[in-house]
Coordinates of C-alpha atoms in Angstrom, one line a residue:
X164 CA -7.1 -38.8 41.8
X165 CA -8.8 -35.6 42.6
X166 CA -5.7 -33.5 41.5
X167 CA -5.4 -35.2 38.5
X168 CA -8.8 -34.6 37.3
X169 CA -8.1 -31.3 37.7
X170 CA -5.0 -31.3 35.8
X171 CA -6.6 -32.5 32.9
X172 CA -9.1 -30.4 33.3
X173 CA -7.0 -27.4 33.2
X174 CA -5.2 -28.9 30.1
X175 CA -8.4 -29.2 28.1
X176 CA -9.2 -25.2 28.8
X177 CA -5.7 -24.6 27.8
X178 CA -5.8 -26.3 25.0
X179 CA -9.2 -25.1 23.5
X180 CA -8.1 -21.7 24.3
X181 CA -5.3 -22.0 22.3
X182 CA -7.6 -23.2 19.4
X183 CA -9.9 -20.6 19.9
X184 CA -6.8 -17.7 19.2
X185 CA -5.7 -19.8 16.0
X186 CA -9.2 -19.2 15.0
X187 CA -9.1 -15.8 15.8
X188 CA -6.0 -15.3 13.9
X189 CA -6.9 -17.0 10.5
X190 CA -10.5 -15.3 10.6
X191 CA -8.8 -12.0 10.8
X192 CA -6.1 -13.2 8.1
X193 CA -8.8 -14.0 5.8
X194 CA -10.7 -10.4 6.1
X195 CA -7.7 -8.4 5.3
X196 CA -9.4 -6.4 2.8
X197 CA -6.6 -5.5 -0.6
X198 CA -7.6 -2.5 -2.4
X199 CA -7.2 -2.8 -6.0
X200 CA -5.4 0.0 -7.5
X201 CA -7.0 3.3 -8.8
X202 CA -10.2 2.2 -6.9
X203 CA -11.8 3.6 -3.7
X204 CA -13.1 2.3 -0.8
X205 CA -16.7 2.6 0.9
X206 CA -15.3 4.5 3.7
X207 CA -13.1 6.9 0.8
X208 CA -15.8 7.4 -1.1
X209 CA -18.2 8.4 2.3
X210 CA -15.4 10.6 3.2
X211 CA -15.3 12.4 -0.1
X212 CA -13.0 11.3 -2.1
X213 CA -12.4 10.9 -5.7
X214 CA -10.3 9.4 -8.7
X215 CA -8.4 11.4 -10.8
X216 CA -7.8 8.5 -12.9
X217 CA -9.2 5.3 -12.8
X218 CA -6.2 3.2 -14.6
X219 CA -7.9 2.7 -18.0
X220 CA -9.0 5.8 -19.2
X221 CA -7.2 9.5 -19.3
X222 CA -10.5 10.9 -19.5
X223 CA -10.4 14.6 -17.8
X224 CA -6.4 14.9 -18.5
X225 CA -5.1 16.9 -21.4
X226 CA -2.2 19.2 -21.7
X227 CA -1.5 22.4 -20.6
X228 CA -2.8 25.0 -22.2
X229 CA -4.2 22.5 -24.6
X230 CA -7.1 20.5 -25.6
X231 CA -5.8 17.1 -26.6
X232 CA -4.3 14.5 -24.3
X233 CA -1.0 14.4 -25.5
X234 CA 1.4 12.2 -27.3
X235 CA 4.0 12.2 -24.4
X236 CA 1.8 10.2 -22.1
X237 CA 0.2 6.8 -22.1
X238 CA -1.2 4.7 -20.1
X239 CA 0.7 1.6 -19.5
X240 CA -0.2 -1.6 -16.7
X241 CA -2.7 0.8 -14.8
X242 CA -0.8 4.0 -14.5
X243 CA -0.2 7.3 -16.2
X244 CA 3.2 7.2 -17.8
X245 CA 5.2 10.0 -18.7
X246 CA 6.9 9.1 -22.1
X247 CA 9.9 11.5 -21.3
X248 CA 9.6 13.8 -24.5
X249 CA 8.9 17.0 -22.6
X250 CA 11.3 19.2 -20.9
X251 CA 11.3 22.7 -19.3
X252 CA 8.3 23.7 -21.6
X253 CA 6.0 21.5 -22.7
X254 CA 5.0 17.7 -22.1
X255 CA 2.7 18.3 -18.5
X256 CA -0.8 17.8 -18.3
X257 CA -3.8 19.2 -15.8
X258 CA -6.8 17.3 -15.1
X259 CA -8.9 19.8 -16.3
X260 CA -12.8 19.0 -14.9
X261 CA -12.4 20.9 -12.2
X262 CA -10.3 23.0 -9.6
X263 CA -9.3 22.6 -6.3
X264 CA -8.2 25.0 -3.1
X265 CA -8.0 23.2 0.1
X266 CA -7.7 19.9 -0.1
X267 CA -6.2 16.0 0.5
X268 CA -4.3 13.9 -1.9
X269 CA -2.5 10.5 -2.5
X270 CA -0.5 9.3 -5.3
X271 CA 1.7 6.7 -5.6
X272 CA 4.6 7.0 -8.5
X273 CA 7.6 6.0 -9.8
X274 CA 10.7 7.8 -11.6
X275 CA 13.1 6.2 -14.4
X276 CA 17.1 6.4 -13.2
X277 CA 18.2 9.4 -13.3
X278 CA 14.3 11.0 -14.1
X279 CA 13.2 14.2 -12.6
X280 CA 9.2 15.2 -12.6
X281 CA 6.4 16.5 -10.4
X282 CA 3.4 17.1 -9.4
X283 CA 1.9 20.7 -9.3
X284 CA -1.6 22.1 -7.7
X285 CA -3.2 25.5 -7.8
X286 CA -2.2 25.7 -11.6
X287 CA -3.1 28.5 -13.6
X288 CA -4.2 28.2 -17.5
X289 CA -3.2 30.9 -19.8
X290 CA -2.1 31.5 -22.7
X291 CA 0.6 33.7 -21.2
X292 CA 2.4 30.8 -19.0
X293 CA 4.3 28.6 -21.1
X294 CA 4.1 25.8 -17.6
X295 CA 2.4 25.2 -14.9
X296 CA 5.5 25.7 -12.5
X297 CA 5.1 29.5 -13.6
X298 CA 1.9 29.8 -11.3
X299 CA 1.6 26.5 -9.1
X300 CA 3.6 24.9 -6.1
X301 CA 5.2 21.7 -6.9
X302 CA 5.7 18.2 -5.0
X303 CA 9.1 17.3 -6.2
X304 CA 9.1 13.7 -7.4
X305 CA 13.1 12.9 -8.3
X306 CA 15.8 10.0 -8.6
X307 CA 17.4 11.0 -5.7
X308 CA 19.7 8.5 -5.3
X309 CA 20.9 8.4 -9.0
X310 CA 20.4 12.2 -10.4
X311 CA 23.4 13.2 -12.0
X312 CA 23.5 16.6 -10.5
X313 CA 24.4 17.4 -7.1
X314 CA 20.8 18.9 -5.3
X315 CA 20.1 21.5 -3.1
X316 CA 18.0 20.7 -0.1
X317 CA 14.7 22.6 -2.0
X318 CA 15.7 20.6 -5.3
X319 CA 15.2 17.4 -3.2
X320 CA 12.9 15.0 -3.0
X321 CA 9.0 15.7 -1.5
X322 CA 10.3 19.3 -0.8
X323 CA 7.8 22.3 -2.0
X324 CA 10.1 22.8 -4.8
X325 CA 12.4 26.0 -3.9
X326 CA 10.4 26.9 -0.7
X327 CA 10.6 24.2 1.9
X328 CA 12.8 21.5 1.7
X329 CA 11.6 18.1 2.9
X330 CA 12.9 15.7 5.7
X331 CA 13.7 12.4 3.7
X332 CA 15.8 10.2 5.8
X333 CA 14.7 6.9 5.6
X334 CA 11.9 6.9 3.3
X335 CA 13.8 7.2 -0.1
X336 CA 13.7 4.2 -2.4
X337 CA 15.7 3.7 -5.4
X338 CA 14.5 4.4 -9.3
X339 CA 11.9 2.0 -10.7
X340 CA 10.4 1.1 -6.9
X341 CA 6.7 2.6 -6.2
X342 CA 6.3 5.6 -3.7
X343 CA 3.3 6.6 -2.1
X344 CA 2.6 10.6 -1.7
X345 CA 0.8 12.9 0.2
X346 CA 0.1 16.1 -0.1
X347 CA -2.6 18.4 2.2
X348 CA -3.3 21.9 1.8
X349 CA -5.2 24.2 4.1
X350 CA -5.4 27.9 4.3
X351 CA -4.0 26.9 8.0
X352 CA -1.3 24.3 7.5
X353 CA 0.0 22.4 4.6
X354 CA 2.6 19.2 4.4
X355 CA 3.9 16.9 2.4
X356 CA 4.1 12.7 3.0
X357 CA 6.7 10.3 1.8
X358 CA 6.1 6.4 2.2
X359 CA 4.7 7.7 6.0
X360 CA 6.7 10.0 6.6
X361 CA 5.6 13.5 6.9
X362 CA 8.6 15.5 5.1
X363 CA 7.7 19.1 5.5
X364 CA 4.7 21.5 7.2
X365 CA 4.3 25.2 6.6
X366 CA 1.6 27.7 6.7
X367 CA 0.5 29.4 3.7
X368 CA 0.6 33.1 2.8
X369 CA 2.6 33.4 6.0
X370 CA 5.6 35.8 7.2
X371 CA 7.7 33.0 6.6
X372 CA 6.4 31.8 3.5
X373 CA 6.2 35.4 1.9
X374 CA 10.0 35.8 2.9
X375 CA 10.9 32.3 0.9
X376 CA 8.5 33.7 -1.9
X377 CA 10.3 36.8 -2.6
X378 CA 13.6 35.5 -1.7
X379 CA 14.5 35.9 -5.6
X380 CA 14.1 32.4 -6.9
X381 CA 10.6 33.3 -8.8
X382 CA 11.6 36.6 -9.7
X383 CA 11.4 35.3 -13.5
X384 CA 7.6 33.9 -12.2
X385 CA 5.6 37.0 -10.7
X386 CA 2.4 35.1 -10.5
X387 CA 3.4 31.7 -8.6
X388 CA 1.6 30.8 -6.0
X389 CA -0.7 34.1 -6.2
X390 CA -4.1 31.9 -6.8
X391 CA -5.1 29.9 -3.9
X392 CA -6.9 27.9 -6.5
X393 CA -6.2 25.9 -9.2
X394 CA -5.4 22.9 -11.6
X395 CA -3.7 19.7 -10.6
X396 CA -1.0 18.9 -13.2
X397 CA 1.5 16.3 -13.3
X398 CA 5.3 16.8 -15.2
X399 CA 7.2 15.3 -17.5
X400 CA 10.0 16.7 -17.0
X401 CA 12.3 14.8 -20.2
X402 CA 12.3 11.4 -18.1
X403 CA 9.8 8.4 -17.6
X404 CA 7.5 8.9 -14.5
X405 CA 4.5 6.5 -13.9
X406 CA 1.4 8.1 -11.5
X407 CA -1.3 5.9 -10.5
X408 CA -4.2 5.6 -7.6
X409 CA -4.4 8.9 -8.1
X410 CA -6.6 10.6 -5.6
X411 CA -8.4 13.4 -3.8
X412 CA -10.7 15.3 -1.8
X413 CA -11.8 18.8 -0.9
X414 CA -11.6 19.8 2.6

């Protein structure tokens, strides 16, 4: 009789243990906080960051070199969109309130098949660059999988366009599926993020990195990368691209 007292006994803390995890479970299934898009947390916003665009308005965006927000973008279900009208020259835009030098930021984005675009920082306005690739580094965004062209390793994907080619084995989606980007820039150390991964790190103004600046490739360009400060500008490049929760922070 004893042992069976304490049989049951044990069953009944087994059981109400068991209840007590479920709890456990659904309580922290129901405090799984979702973000809204283009908006900020508490914690964001205590560590500094800030919207570039808040998925209504283009308010601080124009183009380059310009003063009107031009016709080749809209804003369409919460992102910037790219209309595909531009080309070599022409069609980007800067957000144009202020500047930035070292500093943290996340986009998230998506490219039409076959589309090719980017996004630059450190841009320089002038009347004497016809686009902001002339002065500023660039975080390729590109079809990868379906661009019609054969591309080199620093034509790829989150590579520092025709410097450092990025490391993007197993993070590349297909046209038309949302990406989330990365991109942080010290006078110590930058790199570039795809989906989680971290594609490529360099140091700035380095040996290496003078070598790869002079290597001939921005012969055409004398002044990229010279300013260590600078616009934020996103392409269009002659394809759609969509850019949303756009966002960043000085460090």
């Amino acid at each position: 009789m004893k042992n069976k007292i304490i049989g049951l006994m044990v069953l009944a803390w087994f059981l109400n243990a068991c209840s007590t995890d479920k709890k456990e479970t659904i309580t922290d299934e129901e405090e799984e906080v979702i973000v809204p898009d283009n908006s900020l947390t508490d914690d964001e916003k205590s560590a500094g960051w800030m919207l570039l665009f808040d998925g209504v308005n283009t308010d601080g965006w124009r183009a380059f070199n310009g003063e009107e927000f031009p016709d080749g973008w809209v804003v369409e279900d919460g992102s910037l969109k790219a209309l595909g009208l531009g080309g070599d020259i022409g069609g980007d835009i800067v957000f144009a309130p202020m500047d930035f030098e070292n500093f943290e930021m996340e986009f998230t984005w998506k490219i039409g098949p076959g589309g090719n675009s980017g996004v630059f920082y450190h841009v320089i306005e002038d009347p004497k660059y016809a686009a902001p690739y002339e002065t500023g580094p660039e975080y390729q965004v590109i079809d990868q999988l379906g661009f019609e062209h054969p591309l080199e390793d620093w034509q790829s994907l989150a590579s520092d366009y025709a410097m450092y080619p990025g490391d993007i084995e197993g993070v590349v989606k297909p046209a038309g599926e949302w990406n989330v980007s990365r991109i942080v820039f010290s006078q110590n150390s930058a790199s570039y993020w795809l989906n989680g991964k971290k594609t490529l790190e360099f140091v700035p103004y380095s040996e290496d990195w003078m070598e790869r600046r002079n290597s001939g490739k921005w012969d055409d360009f004398p002044d990229y990368a010279k300013s260590k400060r600078g616009l934020i500008s996103l392409q269009d490049h002659g394809s759609e691209a969509w850019f949303k929760n756009i966002k960043i922070r000085p460090l």
